[in-house]
Coordinates of C-alpha atoms and ligand atoms in Angstrom, one line a residue:
X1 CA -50.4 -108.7 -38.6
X2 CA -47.7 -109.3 -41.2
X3 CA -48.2 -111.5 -43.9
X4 CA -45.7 -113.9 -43.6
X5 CA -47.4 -114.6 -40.2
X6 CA -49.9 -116.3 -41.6
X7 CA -47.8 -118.9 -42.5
X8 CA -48.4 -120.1 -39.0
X9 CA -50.2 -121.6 -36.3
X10 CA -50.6 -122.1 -32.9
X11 CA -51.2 -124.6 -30.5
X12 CA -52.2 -124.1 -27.4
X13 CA -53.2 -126.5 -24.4
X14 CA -54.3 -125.3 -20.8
X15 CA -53.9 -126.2 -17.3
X16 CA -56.8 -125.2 -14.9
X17 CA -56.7 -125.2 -11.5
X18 CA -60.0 -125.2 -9.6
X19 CA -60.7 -124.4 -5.9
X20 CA -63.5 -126.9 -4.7
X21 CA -66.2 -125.7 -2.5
X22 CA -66.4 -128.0 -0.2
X23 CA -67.0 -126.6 3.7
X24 CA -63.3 -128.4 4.8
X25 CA -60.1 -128.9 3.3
X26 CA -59.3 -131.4 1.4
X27 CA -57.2 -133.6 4.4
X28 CA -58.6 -132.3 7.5
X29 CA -61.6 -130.4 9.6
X30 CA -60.1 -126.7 8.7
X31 CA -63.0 -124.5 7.5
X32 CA -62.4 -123.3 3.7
X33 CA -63.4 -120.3 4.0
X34 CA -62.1 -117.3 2.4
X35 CA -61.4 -113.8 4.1
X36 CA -60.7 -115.2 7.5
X37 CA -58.1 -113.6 9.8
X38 CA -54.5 -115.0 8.7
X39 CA -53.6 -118.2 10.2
X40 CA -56.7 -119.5 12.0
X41 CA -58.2 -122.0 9.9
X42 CA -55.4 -124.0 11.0
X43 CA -54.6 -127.0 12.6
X44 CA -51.8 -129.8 13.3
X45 CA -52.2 -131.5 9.7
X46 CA -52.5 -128.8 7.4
X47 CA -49.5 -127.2 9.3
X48 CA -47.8 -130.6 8.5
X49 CA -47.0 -131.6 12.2
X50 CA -45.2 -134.2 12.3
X51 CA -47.4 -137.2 13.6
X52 CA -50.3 -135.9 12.4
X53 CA -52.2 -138.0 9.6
X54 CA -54.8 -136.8 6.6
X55 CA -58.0 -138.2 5.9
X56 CA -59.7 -137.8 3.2
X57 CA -62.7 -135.5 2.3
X58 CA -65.5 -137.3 0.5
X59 CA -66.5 -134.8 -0.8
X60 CA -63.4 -133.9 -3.0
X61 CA -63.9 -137.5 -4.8
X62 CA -67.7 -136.0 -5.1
X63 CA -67.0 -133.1 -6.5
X64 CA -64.1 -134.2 -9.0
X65 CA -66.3 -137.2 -10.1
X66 CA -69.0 -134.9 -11.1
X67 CA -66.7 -132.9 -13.7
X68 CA -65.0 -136.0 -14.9
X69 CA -68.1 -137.2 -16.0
X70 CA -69.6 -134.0 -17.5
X71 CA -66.7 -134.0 -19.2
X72 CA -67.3 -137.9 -20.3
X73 CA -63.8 -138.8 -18.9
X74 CA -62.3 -142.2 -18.0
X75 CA -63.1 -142.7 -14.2
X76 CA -60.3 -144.8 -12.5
X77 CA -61.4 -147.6 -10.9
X78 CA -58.5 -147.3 -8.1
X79 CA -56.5 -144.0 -7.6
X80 CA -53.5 -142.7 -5.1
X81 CA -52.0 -139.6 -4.5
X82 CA -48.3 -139.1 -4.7
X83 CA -46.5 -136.5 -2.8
X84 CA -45.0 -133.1 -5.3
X85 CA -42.0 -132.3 -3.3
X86 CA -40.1 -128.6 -3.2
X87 CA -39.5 -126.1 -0.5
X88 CA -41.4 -123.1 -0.3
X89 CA -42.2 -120.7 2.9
X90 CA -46.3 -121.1 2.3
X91 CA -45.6 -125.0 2.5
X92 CA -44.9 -126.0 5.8
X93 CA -45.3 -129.8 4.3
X94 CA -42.3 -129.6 2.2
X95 CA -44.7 -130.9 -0.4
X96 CA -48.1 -130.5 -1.7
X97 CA -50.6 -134.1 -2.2
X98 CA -51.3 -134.1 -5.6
X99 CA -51.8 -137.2 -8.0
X100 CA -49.3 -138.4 -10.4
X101 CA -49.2 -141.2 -12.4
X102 CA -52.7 -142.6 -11.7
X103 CA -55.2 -139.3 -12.0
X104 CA -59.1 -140.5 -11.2
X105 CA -60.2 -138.4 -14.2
X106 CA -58.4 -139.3 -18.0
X107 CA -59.5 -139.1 -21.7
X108 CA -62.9 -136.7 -21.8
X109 CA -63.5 -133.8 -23.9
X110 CA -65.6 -130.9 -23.7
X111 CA -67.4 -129.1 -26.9
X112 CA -66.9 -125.6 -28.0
X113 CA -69.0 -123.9 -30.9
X114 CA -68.5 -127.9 -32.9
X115 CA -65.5 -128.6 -32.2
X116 CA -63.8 -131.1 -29.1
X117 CA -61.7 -130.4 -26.7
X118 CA -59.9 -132.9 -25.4
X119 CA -59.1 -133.4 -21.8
X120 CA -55.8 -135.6 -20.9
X121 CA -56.7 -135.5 -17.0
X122 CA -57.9 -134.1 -14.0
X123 CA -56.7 -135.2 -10.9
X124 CA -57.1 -133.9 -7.7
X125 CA -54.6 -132.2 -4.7
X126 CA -54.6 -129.3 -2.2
X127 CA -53.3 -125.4 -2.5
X128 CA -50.5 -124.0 -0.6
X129 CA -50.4 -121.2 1.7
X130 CA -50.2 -117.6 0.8
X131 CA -47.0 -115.2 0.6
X132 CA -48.3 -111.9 1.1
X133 CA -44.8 -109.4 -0.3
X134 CA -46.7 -106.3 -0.2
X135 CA -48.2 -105.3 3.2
X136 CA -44.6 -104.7 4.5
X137 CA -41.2 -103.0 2.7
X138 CA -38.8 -105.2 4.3
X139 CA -40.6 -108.2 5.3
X140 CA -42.8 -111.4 3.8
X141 CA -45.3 -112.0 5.0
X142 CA -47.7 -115.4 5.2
X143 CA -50.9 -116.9 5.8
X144 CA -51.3 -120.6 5.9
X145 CA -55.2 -120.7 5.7
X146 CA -55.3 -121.7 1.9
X147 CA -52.8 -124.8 3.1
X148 CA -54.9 -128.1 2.6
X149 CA -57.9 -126.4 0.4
X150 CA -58.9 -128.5 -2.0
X151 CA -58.4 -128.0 -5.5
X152 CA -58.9 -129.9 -8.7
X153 CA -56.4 -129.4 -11.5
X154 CA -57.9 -130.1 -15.5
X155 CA -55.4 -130.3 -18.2
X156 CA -56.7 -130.5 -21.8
X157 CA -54.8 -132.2 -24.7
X158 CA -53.0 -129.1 -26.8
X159 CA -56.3 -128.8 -29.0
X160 CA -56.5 -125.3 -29.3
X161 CA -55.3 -123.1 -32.3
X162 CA -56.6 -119.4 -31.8
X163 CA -57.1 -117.5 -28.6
X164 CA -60.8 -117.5 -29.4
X165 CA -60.5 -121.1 -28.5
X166 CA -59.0 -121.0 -25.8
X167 CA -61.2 -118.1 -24.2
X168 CA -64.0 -120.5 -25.3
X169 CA -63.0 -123.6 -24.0
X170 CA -62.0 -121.7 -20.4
X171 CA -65.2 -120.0 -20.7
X172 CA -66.9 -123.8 -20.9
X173 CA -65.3 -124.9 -18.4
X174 CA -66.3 -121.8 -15.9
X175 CA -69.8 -122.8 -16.8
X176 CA -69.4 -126.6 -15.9
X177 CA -67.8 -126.4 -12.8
X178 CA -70.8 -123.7 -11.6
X179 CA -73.5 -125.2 -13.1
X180 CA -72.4 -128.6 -10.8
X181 CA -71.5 -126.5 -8.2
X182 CA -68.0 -127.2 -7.4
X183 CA -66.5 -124.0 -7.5
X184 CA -67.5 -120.4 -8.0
X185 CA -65.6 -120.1 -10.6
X186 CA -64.2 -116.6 -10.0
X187 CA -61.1 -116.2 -11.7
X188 CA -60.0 -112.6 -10.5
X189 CA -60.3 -114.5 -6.8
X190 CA -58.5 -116.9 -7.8
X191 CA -60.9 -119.5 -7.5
X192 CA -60.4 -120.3 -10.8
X193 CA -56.6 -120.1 -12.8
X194 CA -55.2 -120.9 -15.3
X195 CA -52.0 -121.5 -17.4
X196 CA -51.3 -121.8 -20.8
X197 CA -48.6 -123.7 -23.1
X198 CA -48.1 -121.9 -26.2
X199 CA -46.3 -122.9 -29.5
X200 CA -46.7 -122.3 -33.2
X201 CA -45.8 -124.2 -35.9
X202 CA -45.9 -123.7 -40.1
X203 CA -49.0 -124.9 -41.2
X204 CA -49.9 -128.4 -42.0
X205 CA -46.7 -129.5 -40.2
X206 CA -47.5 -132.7 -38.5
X207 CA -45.1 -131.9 -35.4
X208 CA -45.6 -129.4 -32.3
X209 CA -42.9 -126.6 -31.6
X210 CA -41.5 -126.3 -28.7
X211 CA -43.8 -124.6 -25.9
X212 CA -43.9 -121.8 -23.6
X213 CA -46.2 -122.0 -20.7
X214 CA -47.3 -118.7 -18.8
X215 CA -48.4 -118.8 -15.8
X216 CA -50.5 -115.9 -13.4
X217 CA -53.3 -115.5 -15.9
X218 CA -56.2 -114.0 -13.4
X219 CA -58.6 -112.7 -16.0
X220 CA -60.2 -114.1 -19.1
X221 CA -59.4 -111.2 -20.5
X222 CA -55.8 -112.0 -19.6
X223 CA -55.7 -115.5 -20.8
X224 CA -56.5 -114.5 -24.1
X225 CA -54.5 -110.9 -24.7
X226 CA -51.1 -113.5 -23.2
X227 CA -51.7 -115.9 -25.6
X228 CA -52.1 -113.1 -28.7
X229 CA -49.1 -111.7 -27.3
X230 CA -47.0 -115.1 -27.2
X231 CA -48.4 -116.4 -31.2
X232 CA -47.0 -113.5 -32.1
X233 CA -43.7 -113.5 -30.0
X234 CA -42.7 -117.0 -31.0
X235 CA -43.8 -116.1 -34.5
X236 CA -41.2 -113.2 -34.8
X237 CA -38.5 -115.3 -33.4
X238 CA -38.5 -117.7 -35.2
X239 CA -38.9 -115.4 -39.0
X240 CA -35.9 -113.3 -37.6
X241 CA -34.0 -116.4 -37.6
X242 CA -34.2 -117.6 -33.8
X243 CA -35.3 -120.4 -31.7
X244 CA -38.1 -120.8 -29.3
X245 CA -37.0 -122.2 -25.9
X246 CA -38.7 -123.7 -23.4
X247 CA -39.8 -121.7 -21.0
X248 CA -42.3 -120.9 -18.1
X249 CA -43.2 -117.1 -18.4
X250 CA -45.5 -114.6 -16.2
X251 CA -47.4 -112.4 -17.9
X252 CA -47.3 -108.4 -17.2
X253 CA -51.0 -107.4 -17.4
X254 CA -50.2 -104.0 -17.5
X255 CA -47.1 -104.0 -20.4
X256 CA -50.0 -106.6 -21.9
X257 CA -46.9 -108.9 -21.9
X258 CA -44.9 -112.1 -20.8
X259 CA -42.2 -112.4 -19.0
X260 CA -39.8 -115.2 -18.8
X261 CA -39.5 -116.6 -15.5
X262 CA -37.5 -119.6 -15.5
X263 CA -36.6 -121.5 -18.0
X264 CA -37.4 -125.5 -17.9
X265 CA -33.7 -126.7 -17.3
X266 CA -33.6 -125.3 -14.2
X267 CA -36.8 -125.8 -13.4
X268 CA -37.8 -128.1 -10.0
X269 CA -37.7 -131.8 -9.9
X270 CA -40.5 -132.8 -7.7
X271 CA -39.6 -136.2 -6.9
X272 CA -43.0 -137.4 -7.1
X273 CA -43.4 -140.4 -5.0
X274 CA -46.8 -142.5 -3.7
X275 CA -48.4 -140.6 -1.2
X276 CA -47.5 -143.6 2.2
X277 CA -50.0 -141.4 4.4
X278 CA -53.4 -142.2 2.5
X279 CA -55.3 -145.3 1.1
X280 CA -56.0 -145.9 -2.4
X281 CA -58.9 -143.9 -3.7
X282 CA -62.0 -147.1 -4.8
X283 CA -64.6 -145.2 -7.3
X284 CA -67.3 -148.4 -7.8
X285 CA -69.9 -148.8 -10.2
X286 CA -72.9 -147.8 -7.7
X287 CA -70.7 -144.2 -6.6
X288 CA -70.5 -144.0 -10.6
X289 CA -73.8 -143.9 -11.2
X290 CA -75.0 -142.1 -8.3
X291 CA -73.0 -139.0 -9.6
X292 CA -74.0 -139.5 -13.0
X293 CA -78.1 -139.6 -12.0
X294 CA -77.4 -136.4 -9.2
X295 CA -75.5 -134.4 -12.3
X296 CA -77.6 -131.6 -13.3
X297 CA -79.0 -130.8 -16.9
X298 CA -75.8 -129.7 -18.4
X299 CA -75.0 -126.1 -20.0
X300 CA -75.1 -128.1 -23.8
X301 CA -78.4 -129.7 -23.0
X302 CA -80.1 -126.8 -21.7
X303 CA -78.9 -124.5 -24.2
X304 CA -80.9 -127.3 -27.4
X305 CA -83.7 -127.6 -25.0
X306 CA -84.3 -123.6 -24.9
X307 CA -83.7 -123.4 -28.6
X308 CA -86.5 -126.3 -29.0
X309 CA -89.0 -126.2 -26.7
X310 CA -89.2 -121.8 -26.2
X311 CA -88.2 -120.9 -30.1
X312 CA -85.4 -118.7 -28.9
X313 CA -82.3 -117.7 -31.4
X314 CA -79.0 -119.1 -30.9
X315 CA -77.9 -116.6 -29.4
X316 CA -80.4 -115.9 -27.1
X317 CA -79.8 -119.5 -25.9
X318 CA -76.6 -118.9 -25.6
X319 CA -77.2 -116.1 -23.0
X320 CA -79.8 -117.2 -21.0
X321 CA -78.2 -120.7 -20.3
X322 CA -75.1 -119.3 -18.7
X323 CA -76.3 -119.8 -15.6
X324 CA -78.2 -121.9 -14.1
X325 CA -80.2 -119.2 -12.1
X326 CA -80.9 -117.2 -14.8
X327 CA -82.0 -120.4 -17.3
X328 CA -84.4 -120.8 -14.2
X329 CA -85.7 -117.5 -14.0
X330 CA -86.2 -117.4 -17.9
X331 CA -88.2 -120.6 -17.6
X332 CA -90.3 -119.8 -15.0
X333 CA -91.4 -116.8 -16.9
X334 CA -92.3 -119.0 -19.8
X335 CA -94.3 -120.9 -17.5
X336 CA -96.7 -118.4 -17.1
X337 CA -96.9 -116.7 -20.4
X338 CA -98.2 -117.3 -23.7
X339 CA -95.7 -119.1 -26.2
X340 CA -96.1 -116.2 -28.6
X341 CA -94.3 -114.0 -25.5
X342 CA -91.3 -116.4 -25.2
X343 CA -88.6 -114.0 -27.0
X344 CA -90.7 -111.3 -25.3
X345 CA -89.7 -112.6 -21.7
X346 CA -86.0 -113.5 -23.6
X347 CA -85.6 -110.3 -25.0
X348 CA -87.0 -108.7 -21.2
X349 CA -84.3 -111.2 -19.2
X350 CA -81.4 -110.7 -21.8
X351 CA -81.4 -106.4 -21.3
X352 CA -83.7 -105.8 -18.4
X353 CA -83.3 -107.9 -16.0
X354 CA -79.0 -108.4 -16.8
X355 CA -78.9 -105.0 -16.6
X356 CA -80.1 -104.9 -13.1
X357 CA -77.5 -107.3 -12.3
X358 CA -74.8 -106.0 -14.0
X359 CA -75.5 -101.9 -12.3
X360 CA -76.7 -103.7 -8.9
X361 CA -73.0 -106.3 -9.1
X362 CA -76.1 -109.0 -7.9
X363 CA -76.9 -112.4 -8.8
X364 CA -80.1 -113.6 -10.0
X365 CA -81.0 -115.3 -7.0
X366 CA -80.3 -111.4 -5.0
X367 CA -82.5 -110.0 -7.8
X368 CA -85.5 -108.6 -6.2
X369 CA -88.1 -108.9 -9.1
X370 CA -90.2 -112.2 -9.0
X371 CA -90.3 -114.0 -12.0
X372 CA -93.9 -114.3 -11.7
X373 CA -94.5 -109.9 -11.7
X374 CA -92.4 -110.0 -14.9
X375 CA -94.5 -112.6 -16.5
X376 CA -97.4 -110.7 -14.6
X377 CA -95.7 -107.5 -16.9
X378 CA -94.6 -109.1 -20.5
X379 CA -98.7 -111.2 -20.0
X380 CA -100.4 -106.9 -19.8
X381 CA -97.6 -105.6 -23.1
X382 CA -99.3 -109.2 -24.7
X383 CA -102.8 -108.4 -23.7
X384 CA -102.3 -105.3 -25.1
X385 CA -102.9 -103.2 -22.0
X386 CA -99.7 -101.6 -21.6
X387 CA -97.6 -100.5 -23.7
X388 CA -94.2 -101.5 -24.4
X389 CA -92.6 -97.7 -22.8
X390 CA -95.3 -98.0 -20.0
X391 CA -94.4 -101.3 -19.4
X392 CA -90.4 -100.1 -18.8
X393 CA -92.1 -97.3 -16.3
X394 CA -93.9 -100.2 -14.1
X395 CA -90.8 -102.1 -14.1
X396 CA -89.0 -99.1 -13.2
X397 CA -91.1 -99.1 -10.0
X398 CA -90.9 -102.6 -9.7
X399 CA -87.5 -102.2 -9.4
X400 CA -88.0 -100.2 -6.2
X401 CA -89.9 -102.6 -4.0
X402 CA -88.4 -104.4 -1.0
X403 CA -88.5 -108.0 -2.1
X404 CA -90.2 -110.4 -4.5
X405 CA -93.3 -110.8 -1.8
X406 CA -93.9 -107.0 -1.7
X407 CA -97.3 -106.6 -2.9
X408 CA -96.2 -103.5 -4.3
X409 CA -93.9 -105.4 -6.9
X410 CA -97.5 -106.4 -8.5
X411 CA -97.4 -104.5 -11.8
X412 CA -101.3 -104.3 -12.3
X413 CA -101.1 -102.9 -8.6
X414 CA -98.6 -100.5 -10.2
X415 CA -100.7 -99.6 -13.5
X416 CA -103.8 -99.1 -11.6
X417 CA -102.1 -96.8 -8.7
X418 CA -100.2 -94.8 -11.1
X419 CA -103.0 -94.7 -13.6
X420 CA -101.1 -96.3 -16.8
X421 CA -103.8 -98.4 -18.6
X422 CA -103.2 -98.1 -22.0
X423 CA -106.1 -96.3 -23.5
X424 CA -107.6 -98.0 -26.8
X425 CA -111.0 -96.3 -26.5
X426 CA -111.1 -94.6 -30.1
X427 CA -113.6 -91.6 -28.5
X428 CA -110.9 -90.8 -25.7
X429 CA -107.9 -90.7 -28.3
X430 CA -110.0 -89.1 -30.9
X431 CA -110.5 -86.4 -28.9
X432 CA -106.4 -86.2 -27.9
X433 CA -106.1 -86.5 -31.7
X434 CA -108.6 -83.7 -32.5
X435 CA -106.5 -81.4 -30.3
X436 CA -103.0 -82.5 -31.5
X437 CA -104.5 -81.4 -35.5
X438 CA -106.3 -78.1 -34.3
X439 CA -102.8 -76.7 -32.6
X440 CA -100.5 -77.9 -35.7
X441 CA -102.5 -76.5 -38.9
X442 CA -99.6 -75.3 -40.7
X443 CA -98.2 -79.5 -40.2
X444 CA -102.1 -80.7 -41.2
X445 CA -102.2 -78.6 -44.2
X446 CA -98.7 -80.1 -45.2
X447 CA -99.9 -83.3 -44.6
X448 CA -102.8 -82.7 -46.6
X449 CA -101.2 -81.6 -49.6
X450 CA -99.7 -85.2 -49.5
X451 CA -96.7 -85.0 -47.3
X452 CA -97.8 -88.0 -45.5
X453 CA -94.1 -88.9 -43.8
X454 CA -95.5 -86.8 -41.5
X455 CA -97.9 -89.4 -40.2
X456 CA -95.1 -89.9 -36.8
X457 CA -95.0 -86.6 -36.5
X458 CA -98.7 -86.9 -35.5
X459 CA -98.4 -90.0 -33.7
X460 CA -96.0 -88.6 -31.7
X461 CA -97.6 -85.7 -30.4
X462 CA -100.9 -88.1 -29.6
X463 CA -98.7 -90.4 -27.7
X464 CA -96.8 -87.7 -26.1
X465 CA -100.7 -85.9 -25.4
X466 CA -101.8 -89.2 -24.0
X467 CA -98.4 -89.4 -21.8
X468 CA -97.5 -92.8 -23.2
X469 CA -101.2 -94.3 -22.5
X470 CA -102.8 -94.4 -25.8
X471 CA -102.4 -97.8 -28.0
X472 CA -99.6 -97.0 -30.6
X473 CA -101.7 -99.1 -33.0
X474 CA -105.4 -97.4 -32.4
X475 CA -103.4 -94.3 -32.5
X476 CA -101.6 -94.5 -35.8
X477 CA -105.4 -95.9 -37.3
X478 CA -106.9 -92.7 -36.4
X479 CA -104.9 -90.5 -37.5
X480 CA -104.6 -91.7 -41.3
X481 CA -108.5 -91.6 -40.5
X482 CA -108.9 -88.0 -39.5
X483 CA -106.6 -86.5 -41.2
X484 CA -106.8 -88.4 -44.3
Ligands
LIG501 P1 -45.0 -130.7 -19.5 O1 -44.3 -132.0 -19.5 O2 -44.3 -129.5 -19.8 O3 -45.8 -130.6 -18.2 P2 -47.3 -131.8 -20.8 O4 -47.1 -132.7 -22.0 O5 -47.6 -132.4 -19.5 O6 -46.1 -130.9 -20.7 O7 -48.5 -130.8 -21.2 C1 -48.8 -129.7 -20.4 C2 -49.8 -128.9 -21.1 O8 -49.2 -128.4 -22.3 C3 -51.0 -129.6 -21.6 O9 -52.2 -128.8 -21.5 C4 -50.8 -129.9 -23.1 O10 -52.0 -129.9 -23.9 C5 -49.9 -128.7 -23.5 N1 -49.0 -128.9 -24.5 C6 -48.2 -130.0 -24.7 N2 -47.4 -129.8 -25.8 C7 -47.7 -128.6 -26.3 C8 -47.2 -127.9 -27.5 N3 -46.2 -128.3 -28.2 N4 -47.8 -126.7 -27.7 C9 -48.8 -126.2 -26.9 N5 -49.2 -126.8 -25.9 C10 -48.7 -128.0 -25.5
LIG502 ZN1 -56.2 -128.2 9.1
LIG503 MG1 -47.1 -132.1 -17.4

């Protein structure tokens, strides 16, 4: 970056949309659900018949109430949905229910690495169809089964001043709405997108500059390569003497930049107006408190608890509490092992088990390796009957068993079947060790003469001699002994 760059900063703010997982849309019985054949989750009211009338889905109010207060917001009392008006082919409406002026959710904040967020609003309103462009050259195509699906929108206040931020805030708010199971939070399905508003500024100047906002940001990866891109756009700009103007942008993932789309003089008056088709939204003290007592322990919470009550880094904290599936797993483990193996069973969880995930594309809950056989495994490395390389064998083979329940999966089944019992008997490795010094004289006498960096060299050939069985410690004793 050049110098003069530095001069500046940026602000950013985002806008999140969020696809709800409720069963039905968000005004009628249609099914949400994804990878149906186009156009048959359908029916009169998402198609916008005229006649027809919406109803409300409960659980849309459910499942917006329990971000808004993980998120500590304002909960309106008394809410309406206005109607966003504009003409598009995947909107057979002619507008999209939304809420305007009077959003249920205002004023939270959520924390990243010390610092607050804050969160203007987050109101709730339904997705359009899909335009499909590419499955024909000289038609469009569309499917009107995302009509009606509800979806929650969450704009923060422009708080943000590095890309890191921003990755970090989006990456918070991934882990909210799955850990209360609202949405899956899959942002390359579009289950979870976002836009950002970008400007810079000199530093310590008390007013924003004007904003871009780019839109079509489907990766975190992407959110936070567009935003590098557009600091350092508007920065140029404006040092080679121009202006920034507002503007809505795409971004080009594969150029790794944005694109102007339109700019925001031409861009759509909506002619937002109350919503005559549905009754005001009533949110009373006894549905307030209902969601707050059925909210779970919440990503921040969990992650001091582990760091408290387990003794586990920051980092590994950090880790194990991204979801909620694994934080279970990892404490279910510590349930059944000593507290001395709790960064044992972190360390295990962090690289074995993720790793599992990660080659297998599964989720913990798919995983087939009981929590119990792996506290069954890290309780034989602690009791010193395994090694730590024999243990990685066993779970090797754990690994290939049919499910959790699969006697097989036992790992002192495994130990005793494939015959790994560490061997700390000091007659049975003496005898491996005897062997190991009678075929390497030339290395003993070496040794001997005081070259005793060769003590691994020794250890190694026990270990390898014992194929991996014989205690590392008991080993390493008797060799100083013998040889010594
Ligand atoms: P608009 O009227 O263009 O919709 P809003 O004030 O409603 O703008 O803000 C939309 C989003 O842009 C919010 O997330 C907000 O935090 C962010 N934002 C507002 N002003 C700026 C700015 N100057 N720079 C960066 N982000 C901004
Ligand atoms: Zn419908
Ligand atoms: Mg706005």
């Amino acid at each position: 970056m050049n110098n003069s760059h530095n001069k500046y900063e940026a602000v950013i703010g985002l806008e999140v949309h969020a696809q709800l997982k409720t069963k039905s849309k968000a005004f009628c019985n249609c099914s949400t659900e994804f990878n149906t054949a186009p156009n048959t989750n359908v029916c009169p009211v998402c198609l916008g018949h005229p006649g027809t009338l919406p109803v409300l889905n409960r659980n849309l109010v459910e499942y917006i109430l329990r971000l808004g207060t993980a998120t500590d917001c304002s909960i309106r009392e008394k809410s309406i949905f206005a109607r966003k008006n504009y003409f598009y082919p995947d909107l057979p409406k002619g507008y999209q229910i939304s809420q305007f002026d009077q959003p249920i959710c205002s004023e939270g904040s959520v924390e990243i690495e010390g610092k607050k967020v804050g969160i203007t609003r987050i109101h709730m309103e339904e997705d359009a169809g899909k335009s499909i462009h590419d499955l024909s050259s000289d038609e469009s195509l569309v499917d009107l089964n995302r009509c009606g699906v509800p979806l929650i929108e969450i704009v923060s206040e422009p708080d943000m001043r590095t890309p890191k931020e921003a990755y970090d805030y989006l990456t918070m708010l991934k882990q909210l709405v799955v850990y209360l199971d609202i949405c899956d939070g899959n942002m390359e399905e579009g289950s979870l997108r976002c836009d950002a508003n970008i400007s810079v500024r000199l530093k310590g100047a008390d007013k924003f500059g004007t904003k871009c906002e780019v839109k079509n940001l489907n990766s975190f990866r992407n959110v936070s390569d567009a935003i590098d891109y557009e600091i350092l756009r508007q920065i140029e700009l404006i040092e080679s003497g121009g202006k920034v103007s507002h503007q809505t942008m795409t971004y080009d993932a594969r150029d790794k930049k944005t694109i102007p789309m339109r700019s925001k003089e031409e861009a759509h008056d909506y002619r937002y107006f109350p919503e005559p088709d549905l009754v005001t939204v009533y949110v009373d003290e006894e549905w307030k408190n209902s969601v707050k007592q059925s909210l779970p322990e919440l990503p921040r919470e969990k992650f001091n608890r582990f760091r408290t009550e387990f003794g586990i880094p920051e980092y590994d904290a950090e880790v194990l509490t991204q979801s909620r599936g694994i934080a279970a797993y990892f404490e279910e483990i510590c349930s059944k092992v000593k507290k001395e193996s709790y960064k044992t069973a972190s360390n295990w969880v962090m690289t074995e088990v993720m790793r599992v995930l990660n080659d297998r594309k599964i989720s913990i809950e798919e995983f087939n390796v009981s929590a119990a056989n792996l506290a069954a495994l890290i309780n034989m490395i602690a009791g010193g009957s395994i090694s730590n390389n024999i243990a990685k064998e066993v779970y090797a083979a754990m690994l290939l068993s049919d499910s959790k329940t699969d006697p097989k999966q036992d790992p002192a089944y495994i130990v005793k079947e494939k015959n790994l019992l560490q061997v700390s008997d000091s007659s049975e490795i003496e005898s491996i060790i005897k062997k190991v010094i009678s075929e390497n004289p030339k290395e003993t006498e070496r040794y001997k003469s005081g070259e005793t960096k060769l003590l691994g060299f020794f250890v190694g050939k026990v270990m390898k001699e014992s194929k991996g069985k014989a205690n590392p410690k008991v080993a390493n004793e008797l060799v100083i002994k013998h040889l010594g």
